[in-house]
CSV table of C-alpha atoms and ligand atoms in Angstrom, one decimal:
chain,number,residue,atom,x,y,z
A,1019,MET,CA,121.2,56.1,101.7
A,1020,LYS,CA,124.0,54.0,99.7
A,1021,LEU,CA,126.7,55.9,97.3
A,1022,THR,CA,128.4,53.2,96.6
A,1023,PHE,CA,128.7,49.6,95.1
A,1024,SER,CA,129.4,46.3,96.4
A,1025,ALA,CA,131.7,43.8,94.8
A,1026,GLU,CA,129.1,42.2,93.7
A,1027,ASP,CA,126.6,45.2,91.9
A,1028,GLU,CA,130.2,45.7,90.3
A,1029,ALA,CA,130.6,42.5,88.3
A,1030,PHE,CA,127.0,43.1,87.8
A,1031,ARG,CA,128.1,46.4,85.8
A,1032,ALA,CA,130.0,44.3,84.0
A,1033,GLU,CA,127.6,41.5,83.1
A,1034,ILE,CA,124.7,44.1,81.9
A,1035,ALA,CA,128.0,46.2,80.0
A,1036,GLY,CA,128.8,42.9,78.0
A,1037,TRP,CA,126.0,42.4,77.5
A,1038,LEU,CA,124.6,45.5,75.5
A,1039,ARG,CA,128.4,45.2,73.8
A,1040,LYS,CA,127.5,41.7,72.4
A,1041,ASN,CA,123.8,42.4,71.5
A,1042,LEU,CA,123.3,45.6,70.5
A,1043,VAL,CA,124.2,45.3,67.3
A,1044,GLY,CA,123.1,44.2,63.4
A,1045,GLU,CA,119.7,45.0,62.7
A,1046,PHE,CA,119.5,47.1,66.6
A,1047,ALA,CA,122.5,49.1,65.8
A,1048,ALA,CA,120.6,51.6,64.5
A,1049,LEU,CA,118.4,52.2,67.6
A,1050,ARG,CA,121.0,53.0,69.7
A,1051,PHE,CA,120.6,56.6,71.0
A,1052,ARG,CA,116.5,56.3,69.4
A,1053,GLY,CA,112.5,56.4,71.1
A,1054,GLY,CA,113.7,58.8,73.6
A,1055,PRO,CA,110.8,61.6,74.5
A,1056,GLY,CA,109.7,63.6,70.6
A,1057,ASP,CA,111.3,60.4,69.5
A,1058,GLU,CA,108.7,57.3,71.0
A,1059,HIS,CA,107.0,57.3,67.4
A,1060,MET,CA,110.6,55.7,66.0
A,1061,PHE,CA,111.0,51.7,64.9
A,1062,PRO,CA,108.0,50.5,67.0
A,1063,ALA,CA,108.4,46.8,65.4
A,1064,GLU,CA,111.8,47.2,65.6
A,1065,ARG,CA,112.1,48.5,69.1
A,1066,LYS,CA,109.7,45.5,69.9
A,1067,ARG,CA,112.4,42.7,68.8
A,1068,TRP,CA,114.5,44.6,70.3
A,1069,GLU,CA,112.5,44.2,73.9
A,1070,GLN,CA,111.7,40.4,73.1
A,1071,LYS,CA,115.8,40.2,73.0
A,1072,LEU,CA,116.3,42.0,76.1
A,1073,ALA,CA,113.5,39.6,77.6
A,1074,GLU,CA,116.1,36.9,76.7
A,1075,GLY,CA,118.8,37.8,78.0
A,1076,GLY,CA,117.3,38.3,80.8
A,1077,TRP,CA,116.9,42.3,81.5
A,1078,THR,CA,113.0,42.8,82.3
A,1079,GLY,CA,111.7,43.3,84.3
A,1080,ILE,CA,114.7,43.0,86.7
A,1081,GLY,CA,113.7,45.0,89.5
A,1082,TRP,CA,110.1,42.5,89.3
A,1083,PRO,CA,110.1,40.0,92.7
A,1084,ARG,CA,111.0,36.1,91.6
A,1085,ALA,CA,108.3,34.4,92.5
A,1086,ASP,CA,106.2,36.5,89.5
A,1087,GLY,CA,108.6,36.2,86.7
A,1088,GLY,CA,111.4,39.2,87.5
A,1089,ARG,CA,115.1,38.7,88.7
A,1090,GLY,CA,114.1,40.4,92.5
A,1091,CYS,CA,117.3,42.7,91.9
A,1092,SER,CA,118.0,45.4,94.8
A,1093,ILE,CA,117.8,49.1,93.9
A,1094,GLU,CA,121.6,49.3,93.4
A,1095,GLN,CA,121.2,46.9,90.4
A,1096,GLN,CA,118.4,49.1,88.9
A,1097,VAL,CA,120.5,51.8,88.7
A,1098,ILE,CA,123.1,50.4,87.6
A,1099,PHE,CA,121.3,48.2,85.0
A,1100,HIS,CA,119.6,52.2,84.4
A,1101,GLU,CA,123.2,53.4,84.1
A,1102,GLU,CA,124.5,51.4,82.0
A,1103,TYR,CA,121.6,50.6,79.5
A,1104,ALA,CA,122.1,55.0,78.7
A,1105,ARG,CA,125.6,54.8,78.1
A,1106,ALA,CA,125.5,52.1,75.5
A,1107,GLY,CA,122.7,54.3,74.2
A,1108,ALA,CA,120.3,51.5,73.6
A,1109,PRO,CA,116.7,52.4,72.9
A,1110,GLY,CA,113.9,54.2,74.8
A,1111,ARG,CA,111.2,51.4,76.0
A,1112,VAL,CA,108.9,50.7,74.4
A,1113,GLY,CA,107.2,48.3,76.7
A,1114,HIS,CA,108.0,50.9,79.8
A,1115,ILE,CA,103.9,51.6,80.2
A,1116,GLY,CA,103.4,47.5,81.0
A,1117,GLU,CA,106.9,47.1,82.7
A,1118,GLY,CA,106.7,50.2,85.1
A,1119,LEU,CA,103.4,50.5,85.3
A,1120,ALA,CA,100.7,47.9,84.4
A,1121,GLY,CA,103.1,44.8,85.8
A,1122,PRO,CA,103.3,46.2,88.9
A,1123,THR,CA,99.9,47.2,89.5
A,1124,LEU,CA,98.8,43.2,88.7
A,1125,ILE,CA,101.9,42.0,90.6
A,1126,ALA,CA,100.0,44.4,94.2
A,1127,PHE,CA,96.3,43.9,93.4
A,1128,GLY,CA,95.9,41.4,90.2
A,1129,SER,CA,94.5,37.7,91.2
A,1130,GLU,CA,97.1,35.1,90.6
A,1131,ALA,CA,95.0,33.8,87.6
A,1132,GLN,CA,95.5,37.4,86.3
A,1133,LYS,CA,98.9,37.4,87.0
A,1134,LEU,CA,99.0,34.3,85.2
A,1135,LYS,CA,97.4,35.5,81.8
A,1136,TYR,CA,99.4,39.5,81.7
A,1137,LEU,CA,102.9,38.9,83.2
A,1138,PRO,CA,104.1,36.7,80.8
A,1139,GLY,CA,103.3,38.7,78.0
A,1140,ILE,CA,105.0,42.4,79.3
A,1141,LEU,CA,108.2,40.3,80.3
A,1142,ALA,CA,108.5,38.4,77.1
A,1143,GLY,CA,108.0,42.2,75.3
A,1144,THR,CA,105.7,40.5,73.0
A,1145,GLU,CA,102.7,42.7,75.0
A,1146,LEU,CA,102.6,46.6,74.6
A,1147,TRP,CA,100.4,48.4,77.6
A,1148,CYS,CA,99.0,51.8,77.5
A,1149,GLN,CA,97.5,53.8,80.3
A,1150,GLY,CA,93.7,55.0,80.0
A,1151,TYR,CA,93.3,57.5,82.1
A,1152,SER,CA,92.7,60.9,80.9
A,1153,GLU,CA,89.5,62.2,79.2
A,1154,PRO,CA,88.8,65.7,77.5
A,1155,GLY,CA,87.1,66.4,81.4
A,1156,ALA,CA,89.0,65.0,84.0
A,1157,GLY,CA,93.0,65.0,83.4
A,1158,SER,CA,94.2,67.2,86.5
A,1159,ASP,CA,90.8,66.7,88.1
A,1160,LEU,CA,91.3,62.5,87.4
A,1161,ALA,CA,88.5,61.8,90.3
A,1162,ASN,CA,86.1,63.4,87.2
A,1163,VAL,CA,86.6,60.6,84.9
A,1164,LYS,CA,83.0,60.3,82.4
A,1165,THR,CA,84.3,56.8,80.6
A,1166,ARG,CA,81.5,53.9,82.2
A,1167,ALA,CA,81.5,50.5,82.7
A,1168,ARG,CA,77.8,48.7,82.6
A,1169,PRO,CA,77.7,45.0,83.3
A,1170,ASP,CA,78.1,42.8,79.4
A,1171,PRO,CA,74.6,40.9,79.9
A,1172,VAL,CA,75.6,38.3,77.1
A,1173,GLY,CA,79.2,37.5,78.3
A,1174,GLY,CA,79.0,38.5,82.9
A,1175,GLY,CA,82.0,40.9,82.3
A,1176,TRP,CA,82.1,44.6,81.2
A,1177,LEU,CA,81.8,47.0,78.7
A,1178,ILE,CA,83.4,50.4,78.7
A,1179,ASN,CA,81.7,53.0,76.6
A,1180,GLY,CA,83.5,57.2,76.7
A,1181,GLN,CA,86.7,58.9,76.0
A,1182,LYS,CA,89.9,58.6,77.2
A,1183,VAL,CA,92.7,61.4,75.7
A,1184,TRP,CA,96.6,61.7,75.1
A,1185,THR,CA,97.0,58.1,75.6
A,1186,SER,CA,100.8,57.9,74.6
A,1187,LEU,CA,101.5,55.0,72.4
A,1188,ALA,CA,97.5,53.6,71.9
A,1189,HIS,CA,98.3,53.5,68.7
A,1190,GLU,CA,100.8,50.8,69.4
A,1191,ALA,CA,99.4,49.4,72.6
A,1192,ASP,CA,98.3,45.7,72.9
A,1193,TRP,CA,96.4,46.4,76.2
A,1194,CYS,CA,94.8,49.7,78.3
A,1195,PHE,CA,94.1,49.9,81.8
A,1196,VAL,CA,91.4,52.0,81.5
A,1197,LEU,CA,89.5,53.9,85.3
A,1198,ALA,CA,85.5,54.2,84.0
A,1199,ARG,CA,82.7,54.5,86.9
A,1200,THR,CA,81.0,51.5,87.4
A,1201,GLU,CA,78.3,53.0,89.5
A,1202,PRO,CA,76.9,55.9,86.6
A,1203,ASP,CA,75.7,58.2,89.5
A,1204,SER,CA,78.7,57.9,91.7
A,1205,GLN,CA,81.1,61.1,91.8
A,1206,GLY,CA,84.4,61.8,92.7
A,1207,HIS,CA,86.8,59.0,93.8
A,1208,LYS,CA,84.0,56.7,94.8
A,1209,GLY,CA,82.1,53.8,92.3
A,1210,LEU,CA,85.3,53.6,89.8
A,1211,GLY,CA,86.7,50.0,88.9
A,1212,PHE,CA,90.3,49.7,87.1
A,1213,PHE,CA,90.1,47.3,83.9
A,1214,LEU,CA,92.0,45.4,81.4
A,1215,VAL,CA,90.4,46.3,77.9
A,1216,SER,CA,92.3,44.6,74.7
A,1217,MET,CA,93.1,47.1,71.6
A,1218,HIS,CA,92.6,44.6,69.1
A,1219,GLN,CA,88.3,44.6,69.3
A,1220,PRO,CA,86.1,46.6,67.2
A,1221,GLY,CA,84.9,48.9,70.2
A,1222,VAL,CA,88.0,50.2,70.4
A,1223,VAL,CA,88.8,53.0,67.0
A,1224,VAL,CA,92.7,54.8,68.2
A,1225,ARG,CA,93.2,58.5,67.1
A,1226,PRO,CA,96.5,60.0,66.9
A,1227,ILE,CA,96.8,63.5,67.4
A,1228,GLU,CA,99.9,65.6,65.6
A,1229,GLN,CA,101.8,67.0,68.6
A,1230,LEU,CA,104.0,69.8,68.4
A,1231,THR,CA,107.3,68.4,67.2
A,1232,GLY,CA,104.9,67.0,63.7
A,1233,THR,CA,104.6,63.3,64.9
A,1234,SER,CA,102.3,61.7,67.5
A,1235,GLU,CA,103.4,59.5,69.8
A,1236,PHE,CA,99.4,60.0,72.0
A,1237,ASN,CA,96.2,59.4,70.6
A,1238,GLU,CA,92.3,60.1,70.9
A,1239,VAL,CA,90.8,56.3,72.5
A,1240,PHE,CA,87.6,55.6,71.8
A,1241,PHE,CA,85.2,53.2,73.4
A,1242,ASP,CA,82.3,51.7,71.9
A,1243,ASP,CA,80.9,49.2,74.0
A,1244,ALA,CA,84.2,47.4,74.2
A,1245,VAL,CA,85.0,44.6,76.3
A,1246,ALA,CA,86.8,44.5,79.8
A,1247,ALA,CA,88.9,41.6,80.0
A,1248,ASP,CA,89.3,42.0,83.5
A,1249,ILE,CA,89.2,44.3,85.9
A,1250,VAL,CA,91.5,44.2,88.5
A,1251,GLY,CA,90.5,44.5,92.4
A,1252,GLU,CA,86.6,45.1,93.3
A,1253,PRO,CA,84.9,46.9,91.3
A,1254,GLY,CA,84.2,50.5,93.4
A,1255,ASP,CA,87.9,50.2,94.4
A,1256,GLY,CA,89.7,51.9,91.0
A,1257,TRP,CA,90.8,54.9,92.4
A,1258,LYS,CA,93.1,53.0,95.5
A,1259,VAL,CA,94.0,50.7,92.3
A,1260,ALA,CA,94.7,53.9,90.1
A,1261,MET,CA,96.6,55.7,93.0
A,1262,ALA,CA,98.7,52.7,93.5
A,1263,LEU,CA,99.5,52.5,89.8
A,1264,LEU,CA,100.9,56.5,89.7
A,1265,GLY,CA,103.5,55.4,92.6
A,1266,PHE,CA,104.6,53.1,90.6
A,1267,GLU,CA,105.0,55.7,87.7
A,1268,ARG,CA,107.2,57.6,89.9
A,1269,GLY,CA,109.6,54.9,90.7
A,1270,VAL,CA,112.5,53.1,89.6
A,1271,SER,CA,111.1,54.1,86.4
A,1272,THR,CA,112.3,57.6,86.5
A,1273,LEU,CA,116.0,56.2,86.7
A,1274,GLY,CA,116.9,55.5,83.6
A,1275,GLN,CA,115.0,58.4,82.0
A,1276,GLN,CA,118.2,60.2,83.9
A,1277,MET,CA,120.2,58.9,82.5
A,1278,GLN,CA,118.7,59.7,79.2
A,1279,PHE,CA,119.2,63.3,80.1
A,1280,GLN,CA,122.6,63.0,80.9
A,1281,ASN,CA,123.2,62.1,77.5
A,1282,GLU,CA,121.0,64.6,76.7
A,1283,LEU,CA,123.3,67.1,78.6
A,1284,ASP,CA,126.1,65.4,76.7
A,1285,GLU,CA,125.1,66.1,74.0
A,1286,ILE,CA,124.5,70.2,74.7
A,1287,ILE,CA,128.5,70.0,76.0
A,1288,ARG,CA,129.6,68.6,73.2
A,1289,ILE,CA,128.2,71.3,70.2
A,1290,ALA,CA,129.0,74.5,72.9
A,1291,LYS,CA,132.2,73.3,72.9
A,1292,SER,CA,132.0,72.7,69.3
A,1293,ASN,CA,130.5,75.9,68.5
A,1294,GLY,CA,132.0,78.6,70.2
A,1295,ALA,CA,129.2,79.0,72.5
A,1296,ALA,CA,130.9,78.0,75.9
A,1297,VAL,CA,132.4,80.8,76.1
A,1298,ASP,CA,129.9,83.3,76.8
A,1299,PRO,CA,130.1,82.9,80.7
A,1300,VAL,CA,126.6,83.1,80.8
A,1301,ILE,CA,125.8,79.8,79.1
A,1302,ARG,CA,128.5,77.8,81.2
A,1303,GLN,CA,126.9,79.3,84.6
A,1304,ARG,CA,123.5,77.5,82.7
A,1305,ILE,CA,125.6,74.2,81.8
A,1306,ALA,CA,127.3,73.7,85.6
A,1307,GLU,CA,123.7,75.0,86.6
A,1308,ALA,CA,122.3,72.0,84.3
A,1309,HIS,CA,124.7,69.7,85.7
A,1310,THR,CA,124.5,69.4,89.3
A,1311,GLY,CA,120.7,69.4,89.0
A,1312,LEU,CA,121.0,66.1,87.1
A,1313,ARG,CA,123.4,65.0,90.5
A,1314,LEU,CA,120.7,66.5,92.6
A,1315,MET,CA,117.8,64.5,90.6
A,1316,ARG,CA,120.3,61.1,90.9
A,1317,TYR,CA,120.9,61.5,94.7
A,1318,ASN,CA,116.9,61.8,95.2
A,1319,ALA,CA,116.4,59.2,93.4
A,1320,MET,CA,118.5,57.1,95.1
A,1321,ARG,CA,117.3,58.4,98.4
A,1322,MET,CA,113.6,58.1,97.8
A,1323,LEU,CA,114.1,54.5,96.3
A,1324,SER,CA,116.2,53.2,99.0
A,1325,GLY,CA,113.8,54.2,101.5
A,1326,SER,CA,116.1,55.2,103.4
A,1327,ASP,CA,114.8,59.4,104.1
A,1328,SER,CA,112.5,57.6,106.6
A,1329,GLY,CA,109.5,59.6,107.2
A,1330,HIS,CA,110.4,61.8,104.5
A,1331,ASP,CA,110.7,59.6,102.0
A,1332,GLN,CA,107.1,61.4,100.4
A,1333,ALA,CA,107.9,64.5,100.6
A,1334,SER,CA,111.5,63.9,98.9
A,1335,SER,CA,109.1,61.4,95.9
A,1336,LEU,CA,106.8,64.5,95.6
A,1337,VAL,CA,109.2,67.5,94.7
A,1338,TYR,CA,111.2,64.9,92.0
A,1339,LYS,CA,108.5,65.2,90.0
A,1340,LEU,CA,108.0,69.0,89.9
A,1341,HIS,CA,112.0,69.2,89.6
A,1342,TRP,CA,112.8,66.8,86.7
A,1343,ALA,CA,110.1,68.4,84.5
A,1344,SER,CA,111.1,72.3,85.5
A,1345,TRP,CA,114.9,70.6,84.9
A,1346,HIS,CA,114.3,69.0,81.6
A,1347,ARG,CA,112.1,71.9,80.1
A,1348,ASN,CA,115.2,74.2,81.3
A,1349,LEU,CA,117.4,71.7,79.3
A,1350,GLY,CA,115.6,72.3,76.1
A,1351,VAL,CA,115.6,76.2,76.0
A,1352,LEU,CA,119.5,75.4,77.0
A,1353,ALA,CA,119.3,73.6,74.2
A,1354,MET,CA,118.4,76.1,71.6
A,1355,ASP,CA,120.7,78.9,73.5
A,1356,VAL,CA,123.2,77.1,72.6
A,1357,LEU,CA,123.3,75.8,69.1
A,1358,GLY,CA,121.8,79.8,68.6
A,1359,PRO,CA,120.2,80.8,64.9
A,1360,GLU,CA,120.7,77.2,63.5
A,1361,ALA,CA,117.9,76.5,66.6
A,1362,GLU,CA,115.6,78.8,64.2
A,1363,ILE,CA,116.5,76.5,61.1
A,1364,ILE,CA,114.1,72.9,59.8
A,1365,GLU,CA,116.9,70.9,58.1
A,1366,SER,CA,115.4,69.6,55.5
A,1367,ALA,CA,111.4,70.2,54.3
A,1368,PRO,CA,108.5,69.5,55.6
A,1369,TYR,CA,109.3,69.2,59.4
A,1370,ASN,CA,112.7,67.1,59.8
A,1371,LEU,CA,113.2,68.0,62.5
A,1372,THR,CA,117.1,67.7,65.0
A,1373,ARG,CA,116.9,65.7,67.9
A,1374,LEU,CA,117.7,69.1,69.7
A,1375,GLN,CA,115.4,71.2,68.2
A,1376,SER,CA,112.5,68.4,69.0
A,1377,LEU,CA,113.9,68.2,72.7
A,1378,PHE,CA,112.7,71.5,72.9
A,1379,LEU,CA,109.1,71.2,71.7
A,1380,PHE,CA,109.0,67.7,73.2
A,1381,THR,CA,109.8,69.4,76.8
A,1382,ARG,CA,107.3,71.9,76.5
A,1383,SER,CA,104.8,69.3,78.0
A,1384,ASP,CA,107.3,68.0,80.6
A,1385,THR,CA,105.8,70.0,83.0
A,1386,ILE,CA,102.4,69.1,82.3
A,1387,TYR,CA,102.0,65.0,82.1
A,1388,GLY,CA,102.5,62.7,84.7
A,1389,GLY,CA,100.3,65.5,87.0
A,1390,THR,CA,101.0,69.3,85.9
A,1391,ASN,CA,103.6,71.6,88.0
A,1392,GLN,CA,100.9,73.6,89.5
A,1393,ILE,CA,99.2,70.4,90.7
A,1394,GLN,CA,102.4,68.9,92.0
A,1395,ARG,CA,102.4,72.4,94.3
A,1396,ASN,CA,99.4,72.1,95.5
A,1397,ILE,CA,100.2,68.1,96.3
A,1398,ILE,CA,103.5,69.4,98.1
A,1399,ALA,CA,101.8,72.1,100.0
A,1400,GLU,CA,99.1,69.5,101.1
A,1401,ARG,CA,100.4,66.5,100.9
A,1402,GLY,CA,103.9,66.7,101.9
A,1403,LEU,CA,103.7,70.5,104.1
A,1404,GLY,CA,100.9,69.8,105.9
A,1405,MET,CA,99.5,73.1,105.0
A,1406,PRO,CA,95.4,73.1,104.6
A,1407,LYS,CA,93.7,72.1,101.7
A,1408,GLU,CA,92.8,73.8,98.5
A,1409,PRO,CA,90.1,75.9,98.8
A,1410,LYS,CA,87.1,74.1,96.1
A,1411,GLY,CA,85.0,76.3,94.0
A,1412,LYS,CA,85.0,79.6,92.6
A,1413,LEU,CA,87.1,82.2,93.2
A,1414,SER,CA,85.4,86.0,93.4
B,2317,FAD,C1,103.2,63.9,76.4
B,2317,FAD,C2,101.6,63.8,77.2
B,2317,FAD,C3,101.5,61.9,77.7
B,2317,FAD,C4,100.4,62.1,78.2
B,2317,FAD,N1,100.5,60.1,78.2
B,2317,FAD,C5,99.1,59.9,78.9
B,2317,FAD,C6,98.9,58.7,79.0
B,2317,FAD,O1,99.7,57.7,78.6
B,2317,FAD,N2,97.8,58.3,79.9
B,2317,FAD,C7,96.7,59.3,80.2
B,2317,FAD,O2,95.7,58.7,80.8
B,2317,FAD,N3,97.4,61.0,79.9
B,2317,FAD,C8,98.5,61.1,79.7
B,2317,FAD,N4,98.6,62.6,79.5
B,2317,FAD,C9,98.2,63.7,80.0
B,2317,FAD,C10,98.3,63.7,81.3
B,2317,FAD,O3,98.2,63.5,82.7
B,2317,FAD,C11,97.5,65.2,81.2
B,2317,FAD,O4,97.6,66.3,80.7
B,2317,FAD,C12,97.2,66.3,82.7
B,2317,FAD,O5,97.2,65.6,84.0
B,2317,FAD,C13,96.9,67.3,82.6
B,2317,FAD,O6,95.5,67.6,82.2
B,2317,FAD,P1,94.6,68.2,81.3
B,2317,FAD,O7,95.3,68.7,80.6
B,2317,FAD,O8,93.5,68.1,81.2
B,2317,FAD,O9,94.7,69.8,82.0
B,2317,FAD,P2,94.0,70.4,82.7
B,2317,FAD,O10,93.9,69.8,84.2
B,2317,FAD,O11,93.0,70.5,82.4
B,2317,FAD,O12,95.0,71.7,83.3
B,2317,FAD,C14,95.2,73.0,82.8
B,2317,FAD,C15,95.5,73.6,83.6
B,2317,FAD,O13,95.6,74.4,84.8
B,2317,FAD,C16,95.8,74.2,85.7
B,2317,FAD,N5,95.2,73.2,87.1
B,2317,FAD,C17,94.5,72.8,86.8
B,2317,FAD,N6,93.7,72.6,88.3
B,2317,FAD,C18,94.3,73.4,88.9
B,2317,FAD,C19,94.5,73.5,90.3
B,2317,FAD,N7,93.7,72.6,91.1
B,2317,FAD,N8,95.3,74.2,91.1
B,2317,FAD,C20,96.3,75.2,90.0
B,2317,FAD,N9,96.2,75.0,88.7
B,2317,FAD,C21,95.3,73.8,88.0
B,2317,FAD,C22,96.9,72.7,85.5
B,2317,FAD,O14,98.6,73.2,86.2
B,2317,FAD,C23,97.1,73.0,83.8
B,2317,FAD,O15,98.8,74.2,83.5
B,2317,FAD,C24,99.3,62.6,78.3
B,2317,FAD,C25,100.2,64.2,78.6
B,2317,FAD,C26,101.3,64.6,77.9
B,2317,FAD,C27,101.1,66.0,77.5
């Protein structure tokens, strides 16, 4: 694993830092430190314009291959990009599901025609995506998906019927990738398809779900004979595509998240120093532990991404989700303890939370989305440690 950066990498650092200094101004200055977890609903239109600004500067899809319109940056450069992006307080990426999940999946599994059709909109920041996996009966047990896809007798493609839930940013998205059953009587991993569905059609209804934070970042999505514009891979092969996408979810995109974590920890340290909480030995210890946990997270991510952990790559990446989710949830609790009694006071009616209050409430979901901690432990046991599979069926 490389932990130092070459002169060329440092020049790249200067380039992105300089670009951000020059461009994160004017209408975009108000977006600084906005749009992170618990704040994803804020300034969608302005953040979409920011995506387009990034695209103009050549800062979208930087890790994508050049042949697919990306910049082909090395892992080190991608790390640097995310570091400088967070250091500048640049806003949460409203295009991250397209850039981090849909794009890499299309690059790996899409036809040439599909790449030509979808990748440019993702890179330009003009088309936003959402992820249609979870359903009321299929979260941890994703293979229990019930949404159906049936051949369209008129258009010749596929029609989608069913319900998805917890679909982040569906209310802003132009496209959704949907996991649906192409064979009506199929079960489990078999008979699924990975579909690309436009959100702008009469067969799609999006209902926001109000969260603990009082805001709505995710939604219920209903498909009623919605037309799928494309299927990626063959009908019946959807599970393979869907699982590969989850691998990208653990990839470089998580680096950006870490830098966001650093900003949050910095804010907590600043408050602890100013309100006297830093004098408390237990708080000091917890802050030091948070700092250490964050460094460990960074090195583990770099090891995982650089592939230098050969033979153990999979185990490192499996541990990673469990580590960051628990770390971040604990950070939310630490933030409240550093604030003290002030943590329980809402600034103004009806529900105007401060950044740290919102952080605390939102981090309750970190150990749920992207796979719960319990499921992640099962996966570590089975795939990482080679232990016997979890017994299925009722425990008596
Ligand atoms: C903020 C947020 C954003 C999200 N965004 C999206 C999105 O954009 N798109 C999308 O498709 N989904 C999204 N999700 C859904 C997320 O992927 C699911 O919530 C998650 O997979 C858990 O599924 P579930 O909610 O159905 O819980 P369940 O699967 O019903 O689990 C309930 C509880 O039982 C435990 N459990 C279940 N099975 C086992 C087992 N075998 N062993 C031990 N314990 C078990 C779980 O760990 C959990 O504690 C989001 C969720 C959140 C919170």
